[in-house]
Amino acid sequence: MVSADSSTGLVSQGPNWQMLAAAPVLLLALVVAAQSFVNIPFDFVAPFQAALNVLPNMGSVLLAVLVAWGTMKTGRLQLVWMGSGILVLGLAILLANLVGTPISLNNGVQIQNLGAVLAGALHLVGALLAVFSIGLARPDPRQRAVALAAGYGGSIAAVTLIVIASTAGVIPVFFIPGEGGTAIRQVVITLAAGLFAAAALVVFINYIRSRSSFQYLYGLALALLALGQIAYLLTLSRGDLMAWAGRAGQWGASLYFLLALLLILRLSGGRTADVHYVLDHIFPPSSKGYRFLIESSPDAIIGLDAGGNVLVWNAAAESILGYSSREVVGRPIRDLESNPVPEGSGTQEPGEIFFRRRDGREMWLEVSVAHYTVRGSPITTVNIRDVTDRKQAEEERRQLYEKLEDAHREANLYLDIMTHDIRNANTVTTMYADLMVEILEGEPGAYAEKLRGSVEKSNEILRNVATIRRLQEEPSLLVPVNLDTVVRKEIETFPGASIRYEGAPAEVRADGLLSEVFANLIGNAVKFGGPDVEVTIRVSELDGEVEVSVEDTGPGVPDDVKERLFRRLERGKARGPGKGLGLFISRMLIERYGGEIRVEDRVPGHPEEGAAFRFTLRKSTQDG
C-alpha cells in the first residue's frame, strides 16, 4: 500500500512493505543471537568473496556523491555528515578488500574496523543534528562547498591515514587467523557497533516524526551495520558463520543504501533536478523552531491560504492589529473590520499604509506581501511592522527642517541688509577718513589713520563673511584658472607693499574664490609684518600639482601655534590683532580645490626670520 504523507510530501510505504524490509534485519539478529548461545559449526571461504565485498559497497560511494549534490542544492549541512559516513564506510570496505587480500588479513580487518568506528560516529552526529534541528540556517553556495570539502575531504584523508598506518605496522594487531580477534579489536568493534546502533535509534526517532521511507531504509541500513559489527565480535576465522554474518550485515547495509538511492530517484519522478527537493524534506526543519521564531518576531506575521483564510496570526499581530488569534484564525481576513491587507494584493516590496484599528487608534504600518507554493498549496505571507514612531519622528524632523530653512532665509535676509548698509557706510567713512588723513597732521592725523585702518578691518570682515557664505551655498564647480593672472591682480591691490613675484604661467583647477587665498595671505603679511616687510611669492610645478609659497620677513609664527593656525578663530602669536577667519577661509578654499596648506619657517629653524605659507593646487588638464 502506498499513500501520500501530508506532513512531508514524501511517499510513505504501508506496514506490509515495512515488515518485509525489516525481515532481513530480524533474521540477521536471530542468527547472531543463536551463535552467541550455540556454536554452529561452519567454515567456508568463497573464491569470489572479495568481489562480493567490493561491488555492493560501490553503491555506498555513489549514494555519497548524490548526497553531496543534494547538499549543494538544499543547503542542509546535516547531509554532509550522513554523506561522509556513507563515504567512509564504503571506502574503508573497498580498501580493506583491496589491501587486506594481497598483504595480510590483519590489515584488511584493521582498515575495515577503524573505518566502521569513524563512519558510525559521522552517522550519529548527522542523525542528532537532524532530529534536534541543529544548523538550520541556509549557508550560501560557497559555504556549502567548503563544508562538503571539509567533510568529504576529511573523510578521504582519514581513511587514507588508516590505510597508511595499517600497512606501515603502526596499528596494533587486530586479527590472528585461527585464534580470532585481539582484545583491542574487540574494543574497536564494540565501539563501532554502539555508534551504529545509536545512530539507527536516532534515525528511527526522526522517521517517527517525518514518516519518510528514506529514513526508514536509512535506519535499517544502520541497524544492519550494528549487527554486522556484533557478528564480527564473535568471529574466529575468515570463513566461520559470524564472519559471514558480519559480511551479510555490510552487504545488506549497502543494498539498503542503494534502495534509499532508488527511492529518492523515484520520489523525484526520475528527474535528478528534483532530487534536492526530496532531500530537503527528508530532514524537515523543526516546526517548534519555526513557531518560536514566528512568535518571538517583533513584526506581525500573517499566513493566508488560497481563499484568504488566516492560517497564522502571531503574538505581534495581536498586539499591533488589535485582534486575538482566536478571533481571526480560520476566518477570511477580508471579513475583519480593520483589514491591513488590500484586496487582490500581489507580491510587493515593503510599503507604508495609514491604518485605523477597530478601537480607533491610528497608526502607520509597513506592509509587505509575498506568495509561495508549499507542497502544492498556494500560501500568502504578510509581514507588518509598526512604523508609527518612525513616521512621527520623520514628521517632526521635516517640520524642524522647514523651521530651520525659514530661519536660514530670514538670517540671510538680515545679513544681506546689514552687509549692504555697512558696506555703504564704510565707503562714505573711508572717503572722509582719506580726506582727514590728507589735511590733518600730528596727533589728529594719527587718529585719522587709525580710523581708516578700522574701516579697512570692517571691510575685511564683510569680505570674509561673504566668502564663507559663497563657500557654503555655491556648488564646488572647478574650472581651469590662470594662476599668474590671479596673483598679479591681487598684488595690484597692495600698491604700497614690497612684493616680489617673478611670474609663472600655470593653469590650475579652482573657481572665482581663489583670489581670496592670496588676499588673505598677502594681506596678513603686509598687515602684521611691519612697514619694512618684504613679501615673496614663488610658484613651482610638481607632478600633477602646483605648489605656491607666500613668504614674508615679518615676526613669523611660533612652533606651538603652527598646528592650530588654520583653525577657526585661531591666530598666531605676534601676528597682531585679528579673529583668524582669513586663514580658516584659506584652508577651506584650498581643500575645496583638492590641495593642502601649511605654514613653515621662511628660514628653517628660525621662526623669528619670517613665515612661509605653502599650499598645493591641482593642475588643470584638457579632460578636466
Coordinates of C-alpha atoms in Angstrom, one line a residue:
M1 CA 0.0 0.0 0.0
V2 CA 1.3 3.4 -0.9
S3 CA 0.0 6.7 0.4
A4 CA 0.9 10.4 0.3
D5 CA 2.2 11.7 3.6
S6 CA 0.8 15.2 4.3
S7 CA 3.5 16.2 6.7
T8 CA 6.4 15.7 4.5
G9 CA 5.0 15.4 1.0
L10 CA 7.0 12.1 0.6
V11 CA 5.6 8.7 -0.3
S12 CA 5.1 6.6 2.8
Q13 CA 5.0 2.8 2.3
G14 CA 2.4 0.7 4.1
P15 CA 3.1 -1.6 7.1
N16 CA 3.4 -4.8 5.0
W17 CA 6.2 -3.3 3.0
Q18 CA 7.9 -2.1 6.2
M19 CA 7.8 -5.5 7.7
L20 CA 9.2 -7.1 4.6
A21 CA 12.0 -4.6 4.6
A22 CA 12.8 -5.2 8.2
A23 CA 12.8 -9.0 7.8
P24 CA 16.5 -9.3 6.8
V25 CA 17.4 -7.3 9.9
L26 CA 15.4 -9.5 12.2
L27 CA 16.8 -12.6 10.5
L28 CA 20.4 -11.5 11.0
A29 CA 19.7 -10.6 14.6
L30 CA 18.4 -14.1 15.2
V31 CA 21.5 -15.7 13.6
V32 CA 23.8 -13.6 15.8
A33 CA 21.8 -14.3 18.9
A34 CA 21.8 -18.1 18.2
Q35 CA 25.5 -18.2 17.5
S36 CA 26.2 -16.4 20.8
F37 CA 24.5 -19.3 22.7
V38 CA 25.1 -22.3 20.4
N39 CA 28.3 -22.8 18.5
I40 CA 27.1 -23.7 15.0
P41 CA 30.0 -25.4 13.1
F42 CA 30.6 -23.6 9.8
D43 CA 33.7 -22.7 7.8
F44 CA 33.6 -21.7 4.2
V45 CA 35.8 -19.3 2.1
A46 CA 34.3 -18.4 -1.2
P47 CA 36.7 -17.8 -4.2
F48 CA 34.6 -14.7 -5.2
Q49 CA 34.3 -13.3 -1.7
A50 CA 36.4 -10.2 -2.5
A51 CA 34.1 -9.3 -5.4
L52 CA 31.1 -9.7 -3.1
N53 CA 32.6 -7.3 -0.7
V54 CA 33.6 -4.7 -3.3
L55 CA 30.6 -4.5 -5.7
P56 CA 27.8 -3.7 -3.2
N57 CA 29.8 -1.1 -1.4
M58 CA 30.3 0.8 -4.7
G59 CA 26.7 1.8 -4.2
S60 CA 27.6 3.5 -1.0
V61 CA 30.1 5.7 -2.8
L62 CA 27.5 6.6 -5.4
L63 CA 25.0 7.5 -2.8
A64 CA 27.6 9.7 -1.0
V65 CA 28.1 11.5 -4.3
L66 CA 24.3 12.1 -4.7
V67 CA 24.1 13.3 -1.1
A68 CA 26.8 15.8 -1.8
W69 CA 24.9 17.1 -4.8
G70 CA 21.8 17.3 -2.7
T71 CA 23.7 19.3 0.0
M72 CA 24.8 21.9 -2.6
K73 CA 21.2 22.2 -3.8
T74 CA 19.4 22.3 -0.4
G75 CA 22.0 23.8 1.9
R76 CA 21.2 21.3 4.6
L77 CA 24.6 20.6 6.3
Q78 CA 23.2 17.6 8.1
L79 CA 23.5 15.8 4.8
V80 CA 27.3 16.4 4.9
W81 CA 27.6 14.2 8.0
M82 CA 25.4 11.4 6.5
G83 CA 27.3 11.5 3.2
S84 CA 30.6 11.5 4.9
G85 CA 29.6 8.4 7.0
I86 CA 28.5 6.6 3.9
L87 CA 31.7 7.5 2.0
V88 CA 34.0 6.5 4.9
L89 CA 32.3 3.1 5.3
G90 CA 32.3 2.4 1.5
L91 CA 35.9 3.4 1.0
A92 CA 37.1 1.5 4.1
I93 CA 35.4 -1.7 3.0
L94 CA 36.7 -1.3 -0.6
L95 CA 40.2 -0.6 0.5
A96 CA 40.1 -3.3 3.2
N97 CA 39.4 -5.9 0.5
L98 CA 42.0 -4.4 -1.9
V99 CA 44.7 -4.1 0.7
G100 CA 43.9 -6.9 3.0
T101 CA 43.9 -9.7 0.4
P102 CA 47.3 -9.2 -1.1
I103 CA 49.1 -8.1 2.0
S104 CA 47.6 -9.6 5.1
L105 CA 44.2 -10.4 6.5
N106 CA 45.0 -8.3 9.6
N107 CA 45.5 -5.2 7.5
G108 CA 42.1 -5.6 6.0
V109 CA 40.5 -6.1 9.4
Q110 CA 42.2 -3.0 10.8
I111 CA 41.1 -0.8 7.9
Q112 CA 37.5 -2.1 8.0
N113 CA 37.1 -1.9 11.8
L114 CA 38.6 1.6 12.2
G115 CA 36.6 2.8 9.2
A116 CA 33.5 1.5 10.8
V117 CA 34.1 3.4 14.0
L118 CA 34.6 6.6 12.1
A119 CA 31.6 6.0 9.9
G120 CA 29.4 5.2 12.9
A121 CA 30.5 8.5 14.6
L122 CA 29.7 10.5 11.5
H123 CA 26.3 8.9 11.0
L124 CA 25.4 9.5 14.7
V125 CA 26.4 13.2 14.6
G126 CA 24.4 13.7 11.4
A127 CA 21.3 12.0 12.8
L128 CA 21.5 14.0 16.0
L129 CA 21.7 17.3 14.1
A130 CA 18.7 16.2 12.1
V131 CA 16.5 15.1 14.9
F132 CA 17.3 18.2 17.0
S133 CA 17.1 20.5 14.0
I134 CA 20.6 22.0 14.6
G135 CA 22.2 24.1 12.0
L136 CA 19.1 25.0 10.1
A137 CA 20.5 28.3 8.7
R138 CA 20.9 28.0 5.0
P139 CA 24.5 28.7 4.1
D140 CA 25.5 30.3 0.8
P141 CA 26.9 28.1 -2.1
R142 CA 30.5 28.9 -1.1
Q143 CA 29.9 27.9 2.5
R144 CA 28.2 24.7 1.3
A145 CA 31.2 23.8 -0.9
V146 CA 33.5 24.5 2.0
A147 CA 31.5 22.2 4.3
L148 CA 31.5 19.5 1.7
A149 CA 35.2 19.8 1.0
A150 CA 35.9 19.6 4.7
G151 CA 33.6 16.7 5.3
Y152 CA 34.3 14.6 2.3
G153 CA 37.9 15.6 2.1
G154 CA 38.5 14.9 5.8
S155 CA 36.8 11.5 5.4
I156 CA 39.0 10.5 2.5
A157 CA 42.1 11.8 4.3
A158 CA 41.1 9.8 7.5
V159 CA 40.6 6.6 5.6
T160 CA 43.9 7.2 3.7
L161 CA 45.7 7.7 7.1
I162 CA 44.2 4.5 8.4
V163 CA 45.5 2.6 5.3
I164 CA 49.0 4.0 5.6
A165 CA 49.1 3.4 9.3
S166 CA 47.9 -0.2 8.9
T167 CA 50.4 -1.1 6.1
A168 CA 53.2 0.6 8.0
G169 CA 52.5 -1.6 11.0
V170 CA 51.8 1.3 13.3
I171 CA 48.4 0.0 14.4
P172 CA 48.4 -2.9 16.9
V173 CA 47.3 -6.4 15.6
F174 CA 43.6 -6.8 15.3
F175 CA 43.1 -10.3 14.0
I176 CA 45.1 -13.6 14.2
P177 CA 43.9 -16.4 11.9
G178 CA 42.8 -19.4 13.8
E179 CA 42.5 -17.5 17.0
G180 CA 40.2 -14.7 16.2
G181 CA 40.3 -11.0 17.1
T182 CA 42.6 -9.5 19.7
A183 CA 41.3 -7.5 22.7
I184 CA 41.9 -4.2 21.1
R185 CA 39.9 -5.2 18.0
Q186 CA 37.1 -6.3 20.2
V187 CA 37.0 -2.9 21.9
V188 CA 37.0 -1.1 18.5
I189 CA 34.3 -3.3 17.1
T190 CA 32.2 -2.8 20.2
L191 CA 32.5 0.9 19.9
A192 CA 31.6 0.8 16.2
A193 CA 28.5 -1.4 16.9
G194 CA 27.4 1.0 19.7
L195 CA 27.8 4.1 17.4
F196 CA 25.8 2.4 14.5
A197 CA 23.1 1.3 17.0
A198 CA 22.8 4.7 18.5
A199 CA 22.7 6.3 15.0
A200 CA 20.0 3.8 13.9
L201 CA 17.9 4.7 17.0
V202 CA 18.1 8.4 16.4
V203 CA 17.2 7.9 12.7
F204 CA 14.2 5.9 13.6
I205 CA 13.1 8.7 16.0
N206 CA 13.4 11.0 13.1
Y207 CA 11.4 8.6 11.0
I208 CA 8.6 8.6 13.5
R209 CA 8.5 12.4 13.2
S210 CA 8.7 12.6 9.4
R211 CA 7.3 9.2 8.3
S212 CA 9.9 9.3 5.5
S213 CA 10.6 6.0 3.7
F214 CA 14.1 7.1 3.2
Q215 CA 14.6 7.5 6.9
Y216 CA 13.2 4.0 7.4
L217 CA 15.6 2.4 4.9
Y218 CA 18.5 4.5 6.3
G219 CA 17.7 3.3 9.8
L220 CA 17.6 -0.3 8.7
A221 CA 21.0 0.1 7.0
L222 CA 22.5 1.4 10.2
A223 CA 20.9 -1.4 12.2
L224 CA 22.4 -4.0 9.8
L225 CA 25.8 -2.4 10.2
A226 CA 25.4 -2.5 14.0
L227 CA 24.5 -6.2 13.8
G228 CA 27.4 -6.9 11.5
Q229 CA 29.8 -5.3 13.9
I230 CA 28.4 -7.5 16.7
A231 CA 28.9 -10.6 14.5
Y232 CA 32.5 -9.6 13.9
L233 CA 33.0 -9.7 17.7
L234 CA 32.3 -13.4 17.7
T235 CA 34.4 -14.2 14.5
L236 CA 37.2 -16.7 15.0
S237 CA 38.2 -17.3 11.4
R238 CA 37.7 -15.8 8.0
G239 CA 35.1 -18.4 6.9
D240 CA 33.1 -19.1 10.1
L241 CA 29.4 -18.3 10.4
M242 CA 29.9 -15.0 12.3
A243 CA 32.3 -13.7 9.6
W244 CA 29.6 -14.4 7.0
A245 CA 27.0 -12.8 9.3
G246 CA 29.2 -9.7 9.5
R247 CA 29.6 -9.6 5.8
A248 CA 25.9 -10.1 5.4
G249 CA 25.3 -7.0 7.6
Q250 CA 27.7 -4.9 5.4
W251 CA 26.2 -6.2 2.1
G252 CA 22.7 -5.7 3.4
A253 CA 23.5 -2.2 4.5
S254 CA 25.0 -1.4 1.1
L255 CA 21.8 -2.9 -0.5
Y256 CA 19.6 -0.7 1.7
F257 CA 21.7 2.4 0.8
L258 CA 21.1 1.6 -2.8
L259 CA 17.4 1.1 -2.2
A260 CA 17.4 4.5 -0.5
L261 CA 19.1 5.9 -3.6
L262 CA 16.4 4.4 -5.9
L263 CA 13.7 5.7 -3.6
I264 CA 15.0 9.2 -3.8
L265 CA 15.1 8.9 -7.6
R266 CA 11.6 7.5 -7.6
L267 CA 10.2 10.3 -5.4
S268 CA 11.7 12.8 -7.6
G269 CA 9.9 11.3 -10.6
G270 CA 13.2 10.1 -12.1
R271 CA 14.4 13.7 -12.6
T272 CA 17.7 14.5 -10.9
A273 CA 16.7 18.2 -10.9
D274 CA 14.0 17.3 -8.2
V275 CA 16.2 15.1 -6.0
H276 CA 17.2 18.1 -3.9
Y277 CA 13.6 18.8 -3.2
V278 CA 13.2 15.3 -1.8
L279 CA 16.3 15.6 0.2
D280 CA 15.1 18.9 1.5
H281 CA 12.1 17.2 3.1
I282 CA 14.0 14.2 4.4
F283 CA 15.4 16.4 7.1
P284 CA 12.5 18.9 7.6
P285 CA 13.1 21.8 10.0
S286 CA 11.6 21.6 13.4
S287 CA 8.1 23.1 13.4
K288 CA 8.7 24.1 17.0
G289 CA 11.7 26.0 16.0
Y290 CA 9.8 27.9 13.3
R291 CA 6.9 28.5 15.7
F292 CA 9.3 30.0 18.2
L293 CA 10.8 32.3 15.5
I294 CA 7.4 33.4 14.3
E295 CA 6.0 34.0 17.8
S296 CA 9.1 35.9 19.0
S297 CA 9.2 38.1 16.0
P298 CA 8.6 41.8 16.7
D299 CA 6.8 42.1 13.4
A300 CA 3.2 40.9 12.7
I301 CA 3.3 37.8 10.6
I302 CA 0.1 36.6 9.0
G303 CA -0.2 33.4 6.9
L304 CA -3.2 33.1 4.5
D305 CA -4.4 30.2 2.3
A306 CA -5.6 30.4 -1.3
G307 CA -9.0 31.6 -0.1
G308 CA -7.6 34.4 2.1
N309 CA -8.4 32.5 5.3
V310 CA -6.0 33.1 8.2
L311 CA -3.6 30.3 9.0
V312 CA -1.0 32.0 11.1
W313 CA -1.5 35.1 13.4
N314 CA 1.4 35.6 15.7
A315 CA 1.6 37.5 19.0
A316 CA 2.9 40.7 17.3
A317 CA -0.1 40.6 15.0
E318 CA -2.4 40.6 18.1
S319 CA -0.5 43.5 19.6
I320 CA -0.2 45.6 16.5
L321 CA -3.6 45.0 14.8
G322 CA -5.8 44.5 17.9
Y323 CA -7.3 41.1 17.1
S324 CA -6.5 37.9 19.0
S325 CA -5.6 34.8 17.1
R326 CA -8.8 33.1 18.4
E327 CA -10.8 35.8 16.7
V328 CA -9.2 35.5 13.2
V329 CA -7.6 32.1 12.6
G330 CA -9.8 30.2 10.2
R331 CA -11.7 33.3 9.1
P332 CA -11.3 35.2 5.8
I333 CA -9.1 38.2 6.5
R334 CA -11.4 40.4 4.4
D335 CA -14.1 39.9 7.0
L336 CA -12.1 41.9 9.5
E337 CA -13.4 45.4 10.3
S338 CA -9.9 46.7 10.0
N339 CA -8.0 44.8 7.3
P340 CA -4.4 45.7 6.8
V341 CA -4.1 43.6 3.6
P342 CA -5.5 45.2 0.4
E343 CA -7.8 43.1 -1.7
G344 CA -6.0 41.3 -4.6
S345 CA -2.6 42.4 -3.5
G346 CA 0.2 40.7 -5.3
T347 CA 3.8 40.2 -4.2
Q348 CA 5.1 43.6 -3.2
E349 CA 8.1 45.3 -1.7
P350 CA 7.5 46.9 1.8
G351 CA 5.1 49.8 1.5
E352 CA 3.6 52.1 4.1
I353 CA -0.1 52.5 4.8
F354 CA -2.2 54.5 7.2
F355 CA -4.2 52.1 9.4
R356 CA -7.0 52.7 11.9
R357 CA -7.6 49.9 14.4
R358 CA -11.1 48.9 15.5
D359 CA -10.5 50.7 18.8
G360 CA -9.9 53.9 16.9
R361 CA -6.2 54.1 17.3
E362 CA -4.4 55.4 14.2
M363 CA -1.0 54.2 13.2
W364 CA 1.4 53.8 10.3
L365 CA 2.2 50.3 9.1
E366 CA 4.9 49.0 6.8
V367 CA 3.4 46.0 4.9
S368 CA 5.0 43.5 2.6
V369 CA 3.2 40.6 0.9
A370 CA 4.7 37.5 -0.7
H371 CA 3.2 34.4 -2.3
Y372 CA 4.6 30.9 -2.2
T373 CA 3.6 27.4 -3.1
V374 CA 4.2 25.0 -0.2
R375 CA 3.7 21.3 -1.0
G376 CA 1.5 22.2 -3.9
S377 CA -0.7 24.6 -2.0
P378 CA -0.6 28.4 -2.5
I379 CA 0.3 30.4 0.6
T380 CA 0.4 34.1 1.2
T381 CA 2.6 35.6 3.9
V382 CA 2.1 39.1 5.1
N383 CA 4.8 40.9 7.2
I384 CA 3.6 44.0 9.0
R385 CA 5.8 46.4 11.1
D386 CA 4.5 49.3 13.2
V387 CA 6.4 52.4 12.0
T388 CA 4.2 55.0 13.7
D389 CA 7.1 56.2 15.9
R390 CA 9.4 56.5 12.9
K391 CA 6.8 58.4 10.9
Q392 CA 6.2 60.7 13.8
A393 CA 9.9 61.3 14.1
E394 CA 10.2 61.9 10.4
E395 CA 7.3 64.4 10.5
E396 CA 9.0 66.2 13.5
R397 CA 12.2 66.3 11.6
R398 CA 10.5 67.6 8.5
Q399 CA 8.8 70.4 10.5
L400 CA 12.1 71.2 12.2
Y401 CA 13.9 71.3 8.8
E402 CA 11.2 73.7 7.5
K403 CA 11.7 76.0 10.5
L404 CA 15.5 75.9 10.1
E405 CA 15.1 76.7 6.4
D406 CA 12.8 79.7 7.3
A407 CA 15.3 80.8 9.9
H408 CA 18.1 80.5 7.5
R409 CA 16.4 82.5 4.8
E410 CA 15.5 85.2 7.4
A411 CA 19.0 85.3 8.7
N412 CA 20.4 85.7 5.2
L413 CA 17.9 88.5 4.6
Y414 CA 19.1 90.3 7.7
L415 CA 22.7 89.6 6.8
D416 CA 22.2 90.9 3.2
I417 CA 20.7 94.1 4.6
M418 CA 23.4 94.6 7.2
T419 CA 26.3 93.9 5.0
H420 CA 24.9 96.1 2.2
D421 CA 24.2 99.0 4.6
I422 CA 27.5 98.6 6.5
R423 CA 29.5 98.5 3.2
N424 CA 27.8 101.7 2.0
A425 CA 28.5 103.3 5.3
N426 CA 32.1 102.1 5.2
T427 CA 32.5 103.6 1.7
V428 CA 31.5 107.0 2.9
T429 CA 33.6 106.7 6.1
T430 CA 36.6 105.8 4.0
M431 CA 36.2 108.9 1.9
Y432 CA 36.1 111.1 4.9
A433 CA 39.0 109.2 6.6
D434 CA 41.2 109.7 3.5
L435 CA 40.3 113.4 3.4
M436 CA 41.2 113.8 7.1
V437 CA 44.5 111.9 6.7
E438 CA 45.4 114.4 3.9
I439 CA 44.5 117.6 5.8
L440 CA 45.4 116.7 9.4
E441 CA 48.9 116.5 10.9
G442 CA 50.3 115.4 14.1
E443 CA 48.2 113.6 16.7
P444 CA 44.9 114.3 14.9
G445 CA 46.4 112.8 11.7
A446 CA 47.4 109.7 13.6
Y447 CA 43.8 109.3 14.8
A448 CA 42.6 109.7 11.3
E449 CA 45.0 106.8 10.2
K450 CA 43.6 104.6 12.9
L451 CA 40.1 105.4 11.8
R452 CA 40.9 104.4 8.2
G453 CA 42.5 101.2 9.4
S454 CA 39.4 100.3 11.4
V455 CA 37.2 100.9 8.4
E456 CA 39.5 98.6 6.3
K457 CA 39.2 96.0 9.0
S458 CA 35.5 96.2 8.8
N459 CA 35.6 95.8 5.1
E460 CA 37.8 92.7 5.5
I461 CA 35.3 91.2 7.9
L462 CA 32.5 91.8 5.4
R463 CA 34.5 90.2 2.7
N464 CA 35.3 87.1 4.8
V465 CA 31.6 86.7 5.7
A466 CA 30.7 87.0 2.0
T467 CA 33.3 84.4 1.2
I468 CA 32.1 81.9 3.8
R469 CA 28.5 82.3 2.5
R470 CA 29.6 81.6 -1.0
L471 CA 31.6 78.5 0.1
Q472 CA 28.6 77.1 1.9
E473 CA 25.9 78.0 -0.7
E474 CA 27.6 77.7 -4.1
P475 CA 28.4 74.2 -5.6
S476 CA 32.0 73.3 -6.0
L477 CA 32.4 73.7 -9.8
L478 CA 36.1 73.7 -10.5
V479 CA 37.3 75.2 -13.8
P480 CA 40.7 76.0 -15.4
V481 CA 42.0 79.2 -13.8
N482 CA 45.1 81.1 -14.9
L483 CA 47.2 81.3 -11.7
D484 CA 49.5 84.1 -12.9
T485 CA 46.6 86.4 -13.7
V486 CA 45.1 85.9 -10.2
V487 CA 48.4 86.6 -8.5
R488 CA 49.1 89.7 -10.4
K489 CA 45.6 91.2 -10.0
E490 CA 45.9 90.6 -6.2
I491 CA 49.3 92.2 -6.0
E492 CA 47.8 95.3 -7.6
T493 CA 45.5 95.8 -4.6
F494 CA 48.6 96.3 -2.4
P495 CA 50.3 99.2 -4.2
G496 CA 52.5 100.3 -1.2
A497 CA 53.8 96.9 -0.3
S498 CA 57.1 95.4 -1.3
I499 CA 56.1 92.2 -3.1
R500 CA 58.4 90.2 -5.3
Y501 CA 56.9 87.8 -7.9
E502 CA 58.7 86.6 -11.0
G503 CA 55.6 85.1 -12.6
A504 CA 54.9 81.5 -13.6
P505 CA 52.3 80.7 -16.3
A506 CA 50.2 77.8 -14.9
E507 CA 46.6 76.7 -15.1
V508 CA 45.0 75.1 -12.0
R509 CA 41.6 73.7 -11.0
A510 CA 39.8 76.3 -9.0
D511 CA 37.0 78.9 -9.1
G512 CA 36.4 82.6 -8.7
L513 CA 37.3 82.5 -5.0
L514 CA 41.0 81.6 -5.5
S515 CA 41.9 85.3 -5.2
E516 CA 40.7 85.3 -1.6
V517 CA 43.5 82.9 -0.7
F518 CA 46.1 85.4 -2.0
A519 CA 44.2 88.4 -0.5
N520 CA 44.4 86.8 3.0
L521 CA 48.0 85.6 2.8
I522 CA 49.4 88.8 1.3
G523 CA 47.2 90.9 3.5
N524 CA 48.4 89.2 6.7
A525 CA 52.0 89.5 5.6
V526 CA 51.6 93.3 4.9
K527 CA 49.4 93.9 8.0
F528 CA 51.4 92.1 10.6
G529 CA 54.9 92.3 9.1
G530 CA 55.6 96.0 9.8
P531 CA 56.5 98.8 7.5
D532 CA 59.7 97.2 6.2
V533 CA 58.3 93.7 5.5
E534 CA 59.1 92.1 2.2
V535 CA 56.8 89.5 0.6
T536 CA 57.9 86.9 -1.9
I537 CA 55.6 84.7 -4.0
R538 CA 57.0 81.6 -5.6
V539 CA 55.3 79.1 -7.9
S540 CA 56.8 75.7 -8.7
E541 CA 55.3 72.8 -10.6
L542 CA 55.3 69.3 -9.2
D543 CA 54.0 66.0 -10.5
G544 CA 50.4 66.9 -11.4
E545 CA 50.3 69.8 -8.9
V546 CA 51.5 73.3 -8.5
E547 CA 53.0 74.5 -5.2
V548 CA 52.6 78.2 -4.2
S549 CA 54.6 79.8 -1.5
V550 CA 53.9 83.2 0.1
E551 CA 56.9 84.2 2.2
D552 CA 57.4 87.3 4.4
T553 CA 60.2 88.7 6.6
G554 CA 57.8 89.5 9.4
P555 CA 57.8 88.3 13.0
G556 CA 57.0 84.7 12.0
V557 CA 54.8 82.1 13.6
P558 CA 55.9 80.2 16.8
D559 CA 56.2 76.4 16.5
D560 CA 53.4 75.8 19.1
V561 CA 51.0 77.8 17.1
K562 CA 51.6 76.3 13.6
E563 CA 49.4 73.2 14.0
R564 CA 46.3 75.2 15.0
L565 CA 46.8 78.3 13.0
F566 CA 44.3 77.4 10.3
R567 CA 41.5 76.5 12.7
R568 CA 38.5 78.8 13.1
L569 CA 39.1 81.9 15.3
E570 CA 42.7 80.9 15.9
R571 CA 45.5 83.4 15.2
G572 CA 49.2 83.3 15.7
K573 CA 51.2 85.0 18.4
A574 CA 53.0 88.1 17.5
R575 CA 50.7 88.5 14.5
G576 CA 48.8 91.4 15.8
P577 CA 45.1 91.7 16.4
G578 CA 42.5 89.7 14.4
K579 CA 40.0 86.9 14.6
G580 CA 41.7 84.3 12.5
L581 CA 39.0 84.0 9.9
G582 CA 41.3 84.7 6.9
L583 CA 43.5 81.7 7.4
F584 CA 40.5 79.5 8.2
I585 CA 38.8 80.5 4.9
S586 CA 42.1 80.0 3.0
R587 CA 42.3 76.4 4.3
M588 CA 38.6 75.8 3.3
L589 CA 39.3 77.0 -0.2
I590 CA 42.5 75.0 -0.7
E591 CA 40.8 71.8 0.5
R592 CA 37.8 72.7 -1.8
Y593 CA 40.3 72.7 -4.7
G594 CA 41.8 69.3 -3.6
G595 CA 45.0 70.7 -2.2
E596 CA 46.7 71.2 1.2
I597 CA 48.0 74.3 3.0
R598 CA 50.7 74.5 5.7
V599 CA 52.9 77.1 7.4
E600 CA 56.7 76.8 7.8
D601 CA 59.6 79.0 8.8
R602 CA 61.0 81.0 6.0
V603 CA 64.4 80.1 7.3
P604 CA 64.2 76.6 8.7
G605 CA 64.7 76.5 12.4
H606 CA 64.3 80.3 12.8
P607 CA 60.7 81.3 13.3
E608 CA 61.7 84.9 14.0
E609 CA 63.0 85.3 10.5
G610 CA 59.5 85.2 9.0
A611 CA 56.8 82.8 7.8
A612 CA 56.3 80.8 4.6
F613 CA 52.7 79.8 3.8
R614 CA 52.7 77.0 1.2
F615 CA 49.8 75.3 -0.5
T616 CA 49.2 73.0 -3.4
L617 CA 46.7 73.2 -6.3
R618 CA 45.9 70.5 -8.9
K619 CA 47.0 71.3 -12.4
S620 CA 44.3 71.8 -15.0
T621 CA 44.1 69.2 -17.8
Q622 CA 42.2 69.2 -21.1
D623 CA 39.8 66.5 -19.9
G624 CA 39.2 68.2 -16.6

